[in-house]
Structure formats: structure tokens, C-alpha cells
Coordinates of C-alpha atoms (C1' of nucleotides) in Angstrom, one line a residue:
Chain A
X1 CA -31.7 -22.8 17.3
X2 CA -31.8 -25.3 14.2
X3 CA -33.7 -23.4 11.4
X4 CA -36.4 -25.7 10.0
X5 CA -35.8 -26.8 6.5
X6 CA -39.0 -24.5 5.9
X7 CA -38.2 -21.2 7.3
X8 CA -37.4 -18.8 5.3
X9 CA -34.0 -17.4 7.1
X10 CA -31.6 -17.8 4.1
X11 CA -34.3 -15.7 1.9
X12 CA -32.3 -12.8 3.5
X13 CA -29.3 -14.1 1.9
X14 CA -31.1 -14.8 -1.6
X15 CA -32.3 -11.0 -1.5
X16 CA -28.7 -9.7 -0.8
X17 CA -27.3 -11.5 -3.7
X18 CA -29.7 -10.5 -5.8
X19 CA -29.5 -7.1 -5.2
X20 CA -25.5 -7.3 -7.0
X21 CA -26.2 -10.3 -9.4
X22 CA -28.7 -12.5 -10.7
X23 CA -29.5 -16.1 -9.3
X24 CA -31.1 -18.9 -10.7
X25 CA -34.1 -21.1 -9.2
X26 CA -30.9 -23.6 -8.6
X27 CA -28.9 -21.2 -7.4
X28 CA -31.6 -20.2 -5.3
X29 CA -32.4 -23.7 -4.1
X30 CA -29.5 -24.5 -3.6
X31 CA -28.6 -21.2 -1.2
X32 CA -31.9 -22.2 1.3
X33 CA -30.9 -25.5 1.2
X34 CA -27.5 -24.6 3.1
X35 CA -27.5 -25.6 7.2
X36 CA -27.8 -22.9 9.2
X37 CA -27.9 -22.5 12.8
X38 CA -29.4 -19.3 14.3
X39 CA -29.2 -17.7 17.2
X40 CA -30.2 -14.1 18.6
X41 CA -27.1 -12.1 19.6
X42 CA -26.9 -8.8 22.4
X43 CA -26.2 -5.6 21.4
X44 CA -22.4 -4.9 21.4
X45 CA -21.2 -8.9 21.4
X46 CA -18.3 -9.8 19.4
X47 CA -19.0 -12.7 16.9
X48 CA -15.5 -13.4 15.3
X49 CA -12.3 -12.0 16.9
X50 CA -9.2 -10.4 16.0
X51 CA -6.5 -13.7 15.3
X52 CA -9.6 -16.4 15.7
X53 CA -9.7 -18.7 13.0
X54 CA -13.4 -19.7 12.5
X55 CA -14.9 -22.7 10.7
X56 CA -17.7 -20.9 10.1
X57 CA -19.3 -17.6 8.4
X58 CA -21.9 -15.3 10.1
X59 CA -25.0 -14.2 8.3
X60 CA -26.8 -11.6 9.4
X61 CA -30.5 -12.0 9.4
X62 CA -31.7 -9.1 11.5
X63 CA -30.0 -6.6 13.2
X64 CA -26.7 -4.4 12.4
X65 CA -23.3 -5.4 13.0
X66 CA -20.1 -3.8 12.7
X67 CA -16.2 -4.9 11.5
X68 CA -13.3 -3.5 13.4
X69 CA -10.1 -3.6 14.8
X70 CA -7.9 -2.2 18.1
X71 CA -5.1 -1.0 18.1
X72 CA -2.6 0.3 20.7
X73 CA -4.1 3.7 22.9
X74 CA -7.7 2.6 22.8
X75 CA -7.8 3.3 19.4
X76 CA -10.3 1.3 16.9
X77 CA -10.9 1.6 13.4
X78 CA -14.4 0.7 12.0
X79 CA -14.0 -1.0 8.9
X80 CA -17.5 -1.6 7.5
X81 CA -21.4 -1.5 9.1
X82 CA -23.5 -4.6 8.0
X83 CA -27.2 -5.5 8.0
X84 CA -29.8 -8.0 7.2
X85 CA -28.1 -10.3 4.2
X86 CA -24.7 -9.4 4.4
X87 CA -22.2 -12.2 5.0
X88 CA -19.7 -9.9 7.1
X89 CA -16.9 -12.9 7.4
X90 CA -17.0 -14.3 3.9
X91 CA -13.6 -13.7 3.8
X92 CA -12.8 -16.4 6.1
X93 CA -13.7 -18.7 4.0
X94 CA -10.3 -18.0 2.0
X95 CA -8.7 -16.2 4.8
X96 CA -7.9 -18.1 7.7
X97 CA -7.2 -16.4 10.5
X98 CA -8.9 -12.8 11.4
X99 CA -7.1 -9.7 10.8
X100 CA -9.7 -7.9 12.8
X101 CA -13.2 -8.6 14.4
X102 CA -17.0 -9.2 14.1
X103 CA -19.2 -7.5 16.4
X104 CA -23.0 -7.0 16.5
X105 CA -24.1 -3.0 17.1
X106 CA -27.4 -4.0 18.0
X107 CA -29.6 -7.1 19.3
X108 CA -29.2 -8.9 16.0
X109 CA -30.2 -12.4 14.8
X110 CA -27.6 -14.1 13.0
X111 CA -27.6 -17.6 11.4
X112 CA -23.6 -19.3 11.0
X113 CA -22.9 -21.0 8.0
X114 CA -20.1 -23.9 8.4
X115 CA -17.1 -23.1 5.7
X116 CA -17.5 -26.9 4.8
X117 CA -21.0 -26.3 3.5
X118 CA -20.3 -23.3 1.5
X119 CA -17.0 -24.1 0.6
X120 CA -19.8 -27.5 -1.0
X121 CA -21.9 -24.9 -2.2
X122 CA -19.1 -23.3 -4.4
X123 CA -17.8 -26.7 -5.5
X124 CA -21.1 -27.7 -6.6
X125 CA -21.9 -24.3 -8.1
X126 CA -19.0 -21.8 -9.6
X127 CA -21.5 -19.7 -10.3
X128 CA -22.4 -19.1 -7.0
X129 CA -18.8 -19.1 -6.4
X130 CA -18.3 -15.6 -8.6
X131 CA -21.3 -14.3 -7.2
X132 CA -19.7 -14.5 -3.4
X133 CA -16.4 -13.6 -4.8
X134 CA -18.1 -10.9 -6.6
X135 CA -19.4 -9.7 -2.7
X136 CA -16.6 -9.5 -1.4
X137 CA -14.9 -7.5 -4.2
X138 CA -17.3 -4.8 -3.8
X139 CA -16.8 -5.1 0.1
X140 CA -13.2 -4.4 -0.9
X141 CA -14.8 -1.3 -3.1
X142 CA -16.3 0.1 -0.2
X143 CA -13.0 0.5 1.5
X144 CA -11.2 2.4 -1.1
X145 CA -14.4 4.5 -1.0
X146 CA -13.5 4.9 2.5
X147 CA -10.3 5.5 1.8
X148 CA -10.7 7.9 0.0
X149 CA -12.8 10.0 2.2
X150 CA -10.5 9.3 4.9
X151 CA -7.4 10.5 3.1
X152 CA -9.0 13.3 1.2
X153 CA -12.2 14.2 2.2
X154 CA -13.0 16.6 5.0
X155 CA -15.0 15.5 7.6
X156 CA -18.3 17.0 6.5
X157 CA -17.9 15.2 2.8
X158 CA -17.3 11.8 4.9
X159 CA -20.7 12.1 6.6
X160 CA -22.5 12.6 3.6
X161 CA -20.5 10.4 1.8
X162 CA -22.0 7.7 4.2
X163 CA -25.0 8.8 4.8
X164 CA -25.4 7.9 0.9
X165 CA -24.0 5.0 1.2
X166 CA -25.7 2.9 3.8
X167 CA -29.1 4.3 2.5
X168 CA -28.3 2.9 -1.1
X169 CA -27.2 0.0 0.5
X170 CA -30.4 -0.7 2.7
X171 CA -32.6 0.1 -0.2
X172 CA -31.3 -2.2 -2.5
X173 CA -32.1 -5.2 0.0
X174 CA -35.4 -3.4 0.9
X175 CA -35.0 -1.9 3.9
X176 CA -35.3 2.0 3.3
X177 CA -37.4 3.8 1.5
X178 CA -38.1 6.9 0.8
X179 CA -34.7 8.5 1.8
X180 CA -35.7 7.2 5.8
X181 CA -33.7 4.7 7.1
X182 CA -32.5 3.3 10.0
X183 CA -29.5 4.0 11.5
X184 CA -28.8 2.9 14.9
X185 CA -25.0 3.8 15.2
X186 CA -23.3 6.5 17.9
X187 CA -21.8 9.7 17.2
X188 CA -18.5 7.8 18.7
X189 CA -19.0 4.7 15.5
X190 CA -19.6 7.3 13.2
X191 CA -15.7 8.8 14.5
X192 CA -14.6 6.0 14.3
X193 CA -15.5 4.5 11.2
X194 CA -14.7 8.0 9.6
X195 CA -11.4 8.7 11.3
X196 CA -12.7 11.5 13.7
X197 CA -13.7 12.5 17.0
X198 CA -17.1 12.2 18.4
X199 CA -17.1 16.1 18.9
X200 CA -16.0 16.8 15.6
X201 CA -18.8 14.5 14.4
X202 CA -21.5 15.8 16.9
X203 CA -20.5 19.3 15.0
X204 CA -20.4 18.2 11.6
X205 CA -23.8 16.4 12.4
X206 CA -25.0 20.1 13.6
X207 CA -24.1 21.5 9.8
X208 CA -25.7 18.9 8.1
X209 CA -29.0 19.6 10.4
X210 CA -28.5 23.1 10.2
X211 CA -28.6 23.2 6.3
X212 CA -31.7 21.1 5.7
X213 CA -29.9 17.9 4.4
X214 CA -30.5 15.8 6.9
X215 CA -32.8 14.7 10.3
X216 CA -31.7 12.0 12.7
X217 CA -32.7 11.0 15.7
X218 CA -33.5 8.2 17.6
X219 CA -31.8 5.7 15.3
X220 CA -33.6 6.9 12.4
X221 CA -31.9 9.3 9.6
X222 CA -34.2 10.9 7.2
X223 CA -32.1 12.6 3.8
X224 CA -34.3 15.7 3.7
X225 CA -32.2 16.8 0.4
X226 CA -30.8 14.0 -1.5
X227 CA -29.8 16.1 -4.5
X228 CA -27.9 18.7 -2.5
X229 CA -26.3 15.9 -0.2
X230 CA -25.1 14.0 -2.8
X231 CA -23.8 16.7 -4.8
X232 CA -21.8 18.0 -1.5
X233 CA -20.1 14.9 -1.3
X234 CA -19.7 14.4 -4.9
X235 CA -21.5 10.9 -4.3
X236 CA -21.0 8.7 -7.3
X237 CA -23.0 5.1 -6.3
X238 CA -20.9 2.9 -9.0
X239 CA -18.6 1.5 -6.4
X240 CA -21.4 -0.2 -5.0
X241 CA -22.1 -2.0 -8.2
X242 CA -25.7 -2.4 -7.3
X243 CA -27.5 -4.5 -10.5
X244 CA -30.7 -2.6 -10.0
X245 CA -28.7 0.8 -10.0
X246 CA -30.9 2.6 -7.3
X247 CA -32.6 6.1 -7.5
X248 CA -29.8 9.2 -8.1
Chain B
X1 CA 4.7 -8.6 -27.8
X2 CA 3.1 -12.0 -27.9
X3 CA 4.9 -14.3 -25.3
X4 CA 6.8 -17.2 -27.0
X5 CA 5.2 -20.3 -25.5
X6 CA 8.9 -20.9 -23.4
X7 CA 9.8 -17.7 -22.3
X8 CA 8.4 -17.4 -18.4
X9 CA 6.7 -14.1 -18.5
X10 CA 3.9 -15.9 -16.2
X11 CA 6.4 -17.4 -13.5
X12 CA 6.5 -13.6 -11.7
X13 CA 3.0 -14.9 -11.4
X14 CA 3.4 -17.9 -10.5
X15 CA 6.0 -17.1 -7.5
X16 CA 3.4 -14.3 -6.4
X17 CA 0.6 -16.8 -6.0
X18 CA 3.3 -18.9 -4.2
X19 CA 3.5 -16.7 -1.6
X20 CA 0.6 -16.5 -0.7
X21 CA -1.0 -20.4 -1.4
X22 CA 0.4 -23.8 -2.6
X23 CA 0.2 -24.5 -6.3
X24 CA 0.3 -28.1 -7.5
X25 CA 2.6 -28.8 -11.0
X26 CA -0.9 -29.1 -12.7
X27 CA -2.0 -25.5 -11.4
X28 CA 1.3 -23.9 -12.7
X29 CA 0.9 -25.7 -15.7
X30 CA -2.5 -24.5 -16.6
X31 CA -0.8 -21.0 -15.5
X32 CA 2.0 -20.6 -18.0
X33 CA -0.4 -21.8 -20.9
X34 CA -2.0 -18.6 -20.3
X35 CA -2.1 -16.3 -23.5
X36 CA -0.7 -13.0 -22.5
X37 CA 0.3 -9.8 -24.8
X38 CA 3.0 -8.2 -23.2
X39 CA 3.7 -4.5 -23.7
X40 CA 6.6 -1.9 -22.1
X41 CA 4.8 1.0 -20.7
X42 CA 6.2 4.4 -20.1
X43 CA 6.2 5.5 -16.2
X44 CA 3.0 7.3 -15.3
X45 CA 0.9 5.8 -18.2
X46 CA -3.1 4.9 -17.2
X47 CA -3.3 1.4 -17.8
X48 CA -7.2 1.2 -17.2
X49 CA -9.2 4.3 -15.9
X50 CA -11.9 4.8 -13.3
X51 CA -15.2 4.0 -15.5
X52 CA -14.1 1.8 -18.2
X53 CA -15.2 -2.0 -18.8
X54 CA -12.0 -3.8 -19.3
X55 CA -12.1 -7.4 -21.0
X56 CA -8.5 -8.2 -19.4
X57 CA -6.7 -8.1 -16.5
X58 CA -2.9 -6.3 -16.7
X59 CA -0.2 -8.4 -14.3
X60 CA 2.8 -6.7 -13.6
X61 CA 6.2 -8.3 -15.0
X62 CA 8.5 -5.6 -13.8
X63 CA 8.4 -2.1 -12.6
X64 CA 5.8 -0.6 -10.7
X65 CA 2.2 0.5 -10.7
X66 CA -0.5 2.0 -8.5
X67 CA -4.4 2.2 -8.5
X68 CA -5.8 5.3 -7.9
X69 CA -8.6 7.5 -7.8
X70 CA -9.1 11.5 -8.8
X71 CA -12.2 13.6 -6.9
X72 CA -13.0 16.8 -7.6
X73 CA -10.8 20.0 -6.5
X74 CA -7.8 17.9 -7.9
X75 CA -7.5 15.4 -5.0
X76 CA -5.9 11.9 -5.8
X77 CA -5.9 9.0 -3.3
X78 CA -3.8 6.4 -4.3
X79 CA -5.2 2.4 -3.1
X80 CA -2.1 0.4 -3.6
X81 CA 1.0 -0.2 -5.1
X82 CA 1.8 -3.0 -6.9
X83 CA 5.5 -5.0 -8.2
X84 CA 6.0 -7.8 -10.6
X85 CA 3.6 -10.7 -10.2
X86 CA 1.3 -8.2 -9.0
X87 CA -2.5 -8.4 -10.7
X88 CA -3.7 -4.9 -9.6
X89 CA -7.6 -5.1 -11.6
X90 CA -7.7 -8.6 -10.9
X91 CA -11.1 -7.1 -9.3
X92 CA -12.2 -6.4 -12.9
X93 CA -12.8 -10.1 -13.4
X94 CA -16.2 -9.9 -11.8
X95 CA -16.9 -6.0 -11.3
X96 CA -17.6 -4.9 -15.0
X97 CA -17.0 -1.2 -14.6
X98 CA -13.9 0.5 -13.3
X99 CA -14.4 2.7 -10.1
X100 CA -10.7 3.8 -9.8
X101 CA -7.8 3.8 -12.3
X102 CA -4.8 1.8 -12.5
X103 CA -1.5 3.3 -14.0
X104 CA 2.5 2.4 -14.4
X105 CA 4.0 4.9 -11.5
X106 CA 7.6 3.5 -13.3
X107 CA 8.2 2.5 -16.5
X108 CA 6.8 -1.1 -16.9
X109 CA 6.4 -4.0 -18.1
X110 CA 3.1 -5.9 -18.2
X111 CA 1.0 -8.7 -19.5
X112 CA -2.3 -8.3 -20.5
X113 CA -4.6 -11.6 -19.8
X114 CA -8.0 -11.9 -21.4
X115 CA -10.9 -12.2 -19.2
X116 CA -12.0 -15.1 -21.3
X117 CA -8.7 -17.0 -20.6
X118 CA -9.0 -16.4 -17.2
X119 CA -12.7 -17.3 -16.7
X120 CA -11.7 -20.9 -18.3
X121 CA -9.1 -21.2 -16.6
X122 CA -11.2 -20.6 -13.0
X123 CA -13.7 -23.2 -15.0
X124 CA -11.2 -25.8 -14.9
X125 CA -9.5 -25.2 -11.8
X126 CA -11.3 -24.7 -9.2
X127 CA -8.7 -24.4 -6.6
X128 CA -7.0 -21.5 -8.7
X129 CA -10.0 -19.9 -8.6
X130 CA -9.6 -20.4 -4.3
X131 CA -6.3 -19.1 -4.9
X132 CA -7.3 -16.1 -7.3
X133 CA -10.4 -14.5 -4.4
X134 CA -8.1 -15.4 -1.7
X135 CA -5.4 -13.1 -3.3
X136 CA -8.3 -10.2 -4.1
X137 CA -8.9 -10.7 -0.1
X138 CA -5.5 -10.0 0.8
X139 CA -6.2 -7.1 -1.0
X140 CA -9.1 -5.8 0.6
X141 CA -6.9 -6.8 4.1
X142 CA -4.1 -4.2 2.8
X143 CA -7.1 -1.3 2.7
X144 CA -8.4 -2.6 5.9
X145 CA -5.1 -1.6 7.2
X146 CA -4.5 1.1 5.1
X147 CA -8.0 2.6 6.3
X148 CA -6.7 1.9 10.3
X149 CA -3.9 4.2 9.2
X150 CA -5.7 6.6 7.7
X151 CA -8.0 6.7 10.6
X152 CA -6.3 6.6 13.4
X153 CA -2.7 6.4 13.2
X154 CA -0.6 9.5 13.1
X155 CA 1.6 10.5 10.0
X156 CA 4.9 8.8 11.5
X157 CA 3.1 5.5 12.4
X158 CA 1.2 5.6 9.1
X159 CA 4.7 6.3 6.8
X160 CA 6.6 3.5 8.9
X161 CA 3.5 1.1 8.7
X162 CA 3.6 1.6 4.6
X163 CA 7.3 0.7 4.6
X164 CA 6.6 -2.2 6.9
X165 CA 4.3 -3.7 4.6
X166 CA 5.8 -2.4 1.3
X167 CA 9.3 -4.5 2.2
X168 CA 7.6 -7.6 3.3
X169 CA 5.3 -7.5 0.2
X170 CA 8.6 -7.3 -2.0
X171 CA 10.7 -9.2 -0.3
X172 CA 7.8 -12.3 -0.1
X173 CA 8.5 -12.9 -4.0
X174 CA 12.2 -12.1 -3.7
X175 CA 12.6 -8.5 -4.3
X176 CA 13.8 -7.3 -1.4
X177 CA 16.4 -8.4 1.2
X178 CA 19.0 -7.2 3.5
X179 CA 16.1 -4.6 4.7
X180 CA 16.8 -3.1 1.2
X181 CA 14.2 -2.8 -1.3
X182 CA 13.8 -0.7 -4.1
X183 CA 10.8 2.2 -3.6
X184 CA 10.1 4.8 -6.5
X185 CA 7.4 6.6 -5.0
X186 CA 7.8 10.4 -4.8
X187 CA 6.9 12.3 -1.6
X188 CA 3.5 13.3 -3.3
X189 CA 2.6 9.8 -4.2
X190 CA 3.3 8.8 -0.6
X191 CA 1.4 11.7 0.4
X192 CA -1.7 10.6 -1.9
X193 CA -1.5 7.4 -0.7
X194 CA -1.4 7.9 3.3
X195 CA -4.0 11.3 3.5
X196 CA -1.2 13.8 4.0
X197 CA 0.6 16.3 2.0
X198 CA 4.0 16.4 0.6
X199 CA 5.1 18.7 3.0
X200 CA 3.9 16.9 5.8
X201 CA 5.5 13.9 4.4
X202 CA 9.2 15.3 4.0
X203 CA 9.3 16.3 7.2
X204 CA 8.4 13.1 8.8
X205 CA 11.0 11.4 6.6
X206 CA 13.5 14.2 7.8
X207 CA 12.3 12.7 11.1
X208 CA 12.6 8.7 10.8
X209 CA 15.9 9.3 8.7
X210 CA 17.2 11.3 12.3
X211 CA 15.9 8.9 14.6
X212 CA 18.6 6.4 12.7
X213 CA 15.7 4.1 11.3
X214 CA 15.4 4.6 7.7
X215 CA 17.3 5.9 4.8
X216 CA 15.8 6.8 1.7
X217 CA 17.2 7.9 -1.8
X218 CA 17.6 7.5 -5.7
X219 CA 14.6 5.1 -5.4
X220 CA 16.2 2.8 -2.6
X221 CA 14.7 2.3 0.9
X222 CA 16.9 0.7 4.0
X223 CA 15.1 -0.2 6.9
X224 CA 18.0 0.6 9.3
X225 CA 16.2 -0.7 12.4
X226 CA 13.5 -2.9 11.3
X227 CA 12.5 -3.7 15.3
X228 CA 12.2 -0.7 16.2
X229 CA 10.8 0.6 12.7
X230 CA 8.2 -2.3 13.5
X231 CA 7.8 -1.5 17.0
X232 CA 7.1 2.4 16.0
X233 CA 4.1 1.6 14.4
X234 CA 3.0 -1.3 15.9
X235 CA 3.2 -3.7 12.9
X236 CA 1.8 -6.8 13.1
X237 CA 2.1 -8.9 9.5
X238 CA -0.6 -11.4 9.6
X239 CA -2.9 -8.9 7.6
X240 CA -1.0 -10.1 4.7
X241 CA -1.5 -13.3 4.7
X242 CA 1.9 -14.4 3.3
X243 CA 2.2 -18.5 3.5
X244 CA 5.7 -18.5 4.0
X245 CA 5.7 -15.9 7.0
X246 CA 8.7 -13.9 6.8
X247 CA 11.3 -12.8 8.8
X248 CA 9.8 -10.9 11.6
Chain C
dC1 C1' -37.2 9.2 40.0
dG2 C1' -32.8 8.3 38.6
dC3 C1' -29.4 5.9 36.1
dA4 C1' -26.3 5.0 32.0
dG5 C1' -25.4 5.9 27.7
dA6 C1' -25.5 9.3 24.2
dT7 C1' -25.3 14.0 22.8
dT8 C1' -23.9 18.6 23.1
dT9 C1' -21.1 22.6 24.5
dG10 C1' -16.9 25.6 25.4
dA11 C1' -12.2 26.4 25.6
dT12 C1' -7.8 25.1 24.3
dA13 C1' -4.1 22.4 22.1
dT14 C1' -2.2 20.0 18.0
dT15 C1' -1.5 18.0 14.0
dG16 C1' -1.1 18.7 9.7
dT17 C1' -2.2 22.0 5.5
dT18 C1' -1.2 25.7 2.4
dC19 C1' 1.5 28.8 0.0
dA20 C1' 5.6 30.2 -1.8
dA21 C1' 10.3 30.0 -2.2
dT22 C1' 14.6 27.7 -2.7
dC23 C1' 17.6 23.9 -3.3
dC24 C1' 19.1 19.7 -5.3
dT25 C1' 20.1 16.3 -8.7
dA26 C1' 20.0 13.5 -12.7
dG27 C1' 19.6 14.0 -17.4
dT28 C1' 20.1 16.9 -21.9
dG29 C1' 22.2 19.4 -25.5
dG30 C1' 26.1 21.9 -26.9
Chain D
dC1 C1' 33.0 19.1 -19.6
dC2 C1' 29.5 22.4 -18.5
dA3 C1' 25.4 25.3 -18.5
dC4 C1' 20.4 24.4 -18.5
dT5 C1' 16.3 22.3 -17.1
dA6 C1' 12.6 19.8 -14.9
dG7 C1' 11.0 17.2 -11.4
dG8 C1' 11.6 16.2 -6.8
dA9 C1' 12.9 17.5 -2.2
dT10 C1' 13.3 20.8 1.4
dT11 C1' 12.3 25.0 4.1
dG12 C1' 9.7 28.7 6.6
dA13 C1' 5.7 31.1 8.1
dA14 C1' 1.0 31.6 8.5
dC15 C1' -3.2 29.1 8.9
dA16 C1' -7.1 25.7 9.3
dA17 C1' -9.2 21.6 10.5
dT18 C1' -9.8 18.6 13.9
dA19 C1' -8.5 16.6 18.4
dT20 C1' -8.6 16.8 23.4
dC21 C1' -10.5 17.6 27.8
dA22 C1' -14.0 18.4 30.9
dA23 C1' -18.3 19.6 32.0
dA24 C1' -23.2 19.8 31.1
dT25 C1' -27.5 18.2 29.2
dC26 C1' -30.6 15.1 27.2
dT27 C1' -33.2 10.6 26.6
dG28 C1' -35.1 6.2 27.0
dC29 C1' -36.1 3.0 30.4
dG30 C1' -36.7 0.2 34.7

DNA sequence: CGCAGATTTGATATTGTTCAATCCTAGTGG
DNA sequence: CCACTAGGATTGAACAATATCAAATCTGCG
């Protein structure tokens, strides 16, 4: 449950930040040096909840997981989908109580991070400091992307615009390649994460087939036309503000 | 347009960060020793635009301002909207490159603080640094709800939610009280901002203003019945993070 | 084989959009 | 003081995108 101080869990984290900044061998040290206790979570398990206030952060290590919130009529919005790397709760760190929740989408391995330790880790190291804050500021980039799809985007642009996304995203830290990735979420996520129905999205998922852009199924979605995907959701990759900008 | 070394430009800024953190005498010190070039901006000026690489941030000293972001077949969705004290591309500090825009939506006045200033100042306080990423995460919390509205509330709940928020947001560094606030956003803007069109937005107004719960003109909002306004939408303030909660 | 969860389909209902006027109001120049 | 103007607000009618509901169908797995 402890991870030995030779394991290489925290790599996942090093890779992550490296694929938006650049780290030093300190940095980098100083990153697997933190205490990390992981543990394998179910599919489906909330990690953090709407109104906790946690004491620790939740790395990701393998797996996908998922931020969201409830609201009143069964309603929930998906706020953001997260994968080996990503520190989904870093905001907690400055934020103290949850404004919505942590949940994994599959079986996912995660390692928790006390706030004390990073909140060391920062004091020690401002650099690392702007490189966290510099996560969570394209996190917060990501939502106006999503924003904007779901104010002015129609629901086939959304798709796309998503599609594009989270393959970008997984690249960068390694884990697509060659416009495959994987993508284990349901036709009732992808609603709600995009502000639609699961019908509407099973449809819109029909198009996208239908046209040659795209193939997905069972978990895996393969862009079959990059180039004409990209240009029907007028995908622009800046917002991620990847360093090593990734193929266009 | 340089500020005197005693006139209190940086105080709106100071009060802002007061509502949502503690500053120590030291901390507001180091604050008003900022150099800042203030400037009076004409209403619907770009301040900074999607793309560019800014070397300063712009806080707000009066008026109002808005980020936003133009796609293609003329769409705008508009992020946020900002008051004195307000830092709107505080972002910019650690993402080089613009990916929206940020512009005066009234005539304005505004300070312009170098990055380099504000990198030493993060250097020597560490705490203001805290205080700076905990105020870009409150941020981030604002789309987080914005994107719940966008997603799944309907046009009514999503209006009254803005109004909600917009009041406590004003009234948090004393700009609002009495359920009053001041609110010069046109029925476009409003539209751009919550995915719906102007139309769609003038009726629901026509709506909240008949139901006895709002009234809204010459640039003045009055929450006439802020519980059930509240209620309406099921507004719940902790997503901004305020430190002195207010009146609920 | 037989779920349980996920996807797909069809029919119908709604919310919100679009387009095109028209109205209103504050500010301007005479 | 008033006509004039421009931006904003309001209205009506037709339309489109997407939601809802309910019923199959499929798929991986024990």
C-alpha cells in the first residue's frame, strides 16, 4: 500500500509535468522523493466528494477518472476526464473545501499525496510551485474550451472538439499513438460532460462513423481522419499549452 | 499615468484579495509597492487578445471588463466578467500565449503590472503567491459552475444563477448592497456568456421581472427576492470561495 | 445461457434559435 | 427645446436542434 522508496509510481507524475514544462534533475528528485500511498480503486468509486475537505491530493497512476458535480433532478455535469499523471484535486491544495467531486471511471490505481508534503514541496521549490500552478491554469483552460463548446458549439463540433482533445492529451504523456487511443467512457459521460443527451450523442456518434472520421468501440477510439476532424471542429490545440506542441 | 507612490490605486486590489484570503501588513505592503501604469480605457476596447504573449497582467480599478473568445461563423462566448480589483489574465503569469481575449465591456480604468514585478514579488512572498493560484482557482470554480449551467441548467436557472453570483462577487469587495448592484451587460453579452441568444434572453428577463424577483435597467440590477431568486436556481455560494461568507 | 450495462432506434415533445421588424431611450446637434 | 440617431430592448412567427420516453438490441462475462 506504502510505495517503496524505489518504485517508480511518481515517474507518472514527472512525465505529466513534463509534458507542459520543463523539470530539473532536482526538481525531479525531489517529485519521487514525495510520500505516496497507493491503492487500487473500483470502477465508478468516488475519491473526493462534493463539500469534503481533504488533506490530501489524488494522483492518478493508472486508470481514468472523472470530476463532477449533482445537482437537483438527477442532473450532473462532468467537469473534466483524467488519466495516468494528472493530479485531478490539485486544487485543494489552495481550495479547501470541494465544490464538486472525484470519481474513478474505471479500476484505476491512484497514489494520495498529503497537502503537508506538497504544500513542503512548493516551499522548498517555487519552481515547482509555478509549474503546479501552471497545471492547474491550463485545467482552468480546458473549461473555457468547454465552455465554449457548450455555449456555442453544436453537438457534433463538441464531439470532435473532444475527441481532439483527450487524444492530444494522452499523447503528450505517452499513451496514444497513432490517432488510437483509449477511451473507456459511456455514451451517457460523453452527455454529460458535453451538455447533451445520451441519444443525441449515440446519433451524433453515428455521423461521425458515418463520415469516416472516426471508429470506436470497445473502449478504444481510432481518428480515422484527423485533418477533416479537426477542421470540423475548428480545433486549435493552444489551450492545452502542451511544451512539446503535438502533431496538427 | 504612472501611480504616485501614495495614491491607492493597488488597495481595490488589496480589498479583492481580502475577500478571498488574509493578508498580513507585510503582504499589503509588498502590494502597494507594486509599479503599475494606469490607463482610462474606452468601453469595448481589447485589452489583450486571444494569441498574444503579454509581459503584464491588467487589474481592474474601476469599470468593467470581460474575457472572451470569437470562433468561426461569428460566435463569441464570453468566460467572465470582472469589477475593480479584479485581475482577469492573472492566468498570463504562467501561460505565455493568450487563448482568449480580454476587453473593457465599460469604460475603464486599469493598471497594468509587469510580469517581472509580479514574479518578484511571488519570489519574496511566498504566501502571496498561495493567495495569487488560490484566486486563479476560484476562477477555474466560476467556469466549473458556469459549465454546470451551460450544461444542464435551463435558460431561467442559468440567468438567475449569473445574478446570484454576479451580486455576491460585487458586493464581497463592497460594491453592491441592498440587493442592488450595478450590471452593464447588454442582453447579447448575457446571451454570449450563458449559450443563448438575445432573444431568448429578453424573454426570460420579461419572465423573472413578472414573477416579482428581479428588476433590471439603466445598468442597475435589484434582486427583489433574493431567497427565492436563490432558491430558483438552486444557488449554493461555496463555489466562490469568499472568506468572509456573505449574507446568504 | 442469461444477466446487466451499454448502445441503438423510433416517435414525439420542447426548448431555444433565427429572422425581421418595431420600439424605446439616452445622447447629439441645431 | 426638439428632431435625429444609434444601440439596445422587445415582439412575432416560423423553424431547428436537441430532449424525452419507451422499447429493443447488443456485448462482454460469469
Amino acid at each position: 500500500m506504502s510505495s517503496a522508496p524505489d518504485d517508480h509510481s511518481l515517474d507518472m507524475l514527472i512525465r505529466k509535468l513534463e509534458s507542459i514544462a520543463t523539470l530539473s534533475d532536482e526538481e525531479r528528485q525531489a517529485i519521487r522523493s514525495l510520500p505516496a500511498k497507493t491503492r487500487v480503486l473500483q470502477p465508478r468509486q468516488d475519491i473526493v466528494r462534493d463539500g469534503d475537505k481533504p488533506s490530501q491530493c489524488c494522483l492518478i497512476l493508472d486508470g481514468w477518472a472523472y470530476r463532477y458535480k449533482l445537482i437537483g433532478g438527477g442532473r450532473r455535469q462532468i467537469f473534466s476526464f483524467h488519466v495516468a499523471g494528472d493530479i485531478p484535486d490539485l486544487q485543494s491544495l489552495r481550495l479547501h473545501t470541494m465544490d464538486h467531486s472525484l470519481a474513478t471511471l474505471t479500476q484505476a490505481t491512484v497514489a494520495f499525496l498529503p497537502h503537508e508534503s506538497l504544500r513542503d514541496l512548493t516551499t522548498r521549490f517555487p519552481s515547482l510551485t509555478a509549474i503546479l500552478w501552471r497545471d492547474t491554469l491550463i485545467d482552468a483552460a480546458v473549461f473555457r474550451e468547454w465552455m465554449t463548446g457548450m455555449g456555442r458549439r453544436d453537438a457534433f463540433e463538441r464531439i470532435a472538439h473532444l475527441f481532439c482533445e483527450l487524444y492530444l492529451k494522452l499523447q503528450a504523456v505517452g499513451l496514444a499513438q497513432s490517432y488510437r487511443c483509449p477511451l473507456p467512457i459511456t455514451q451517457v459521460d460523453l452527455g454529460d460532460a458535453l451538455g447533451l443527451s445520451n441519444v443525441h450523442v449515440n446519433r451524433v456518434l453515428q455521423e461521425m462513423r458515418g463520415r469516416g472520421l472516426i471508429t470506436l468501440h470497445s473502449g478504444t477510439l481510432v481518428i480515422e481522419a484527423w485533418d477533416e476532424l479537426m477542421r470540423a471542429c475548428e480545433f486549435d490545440p493552444t489551450y492545452l499549452h502542451l511544451e512539446k506542441r503535438a502533431a496538427a
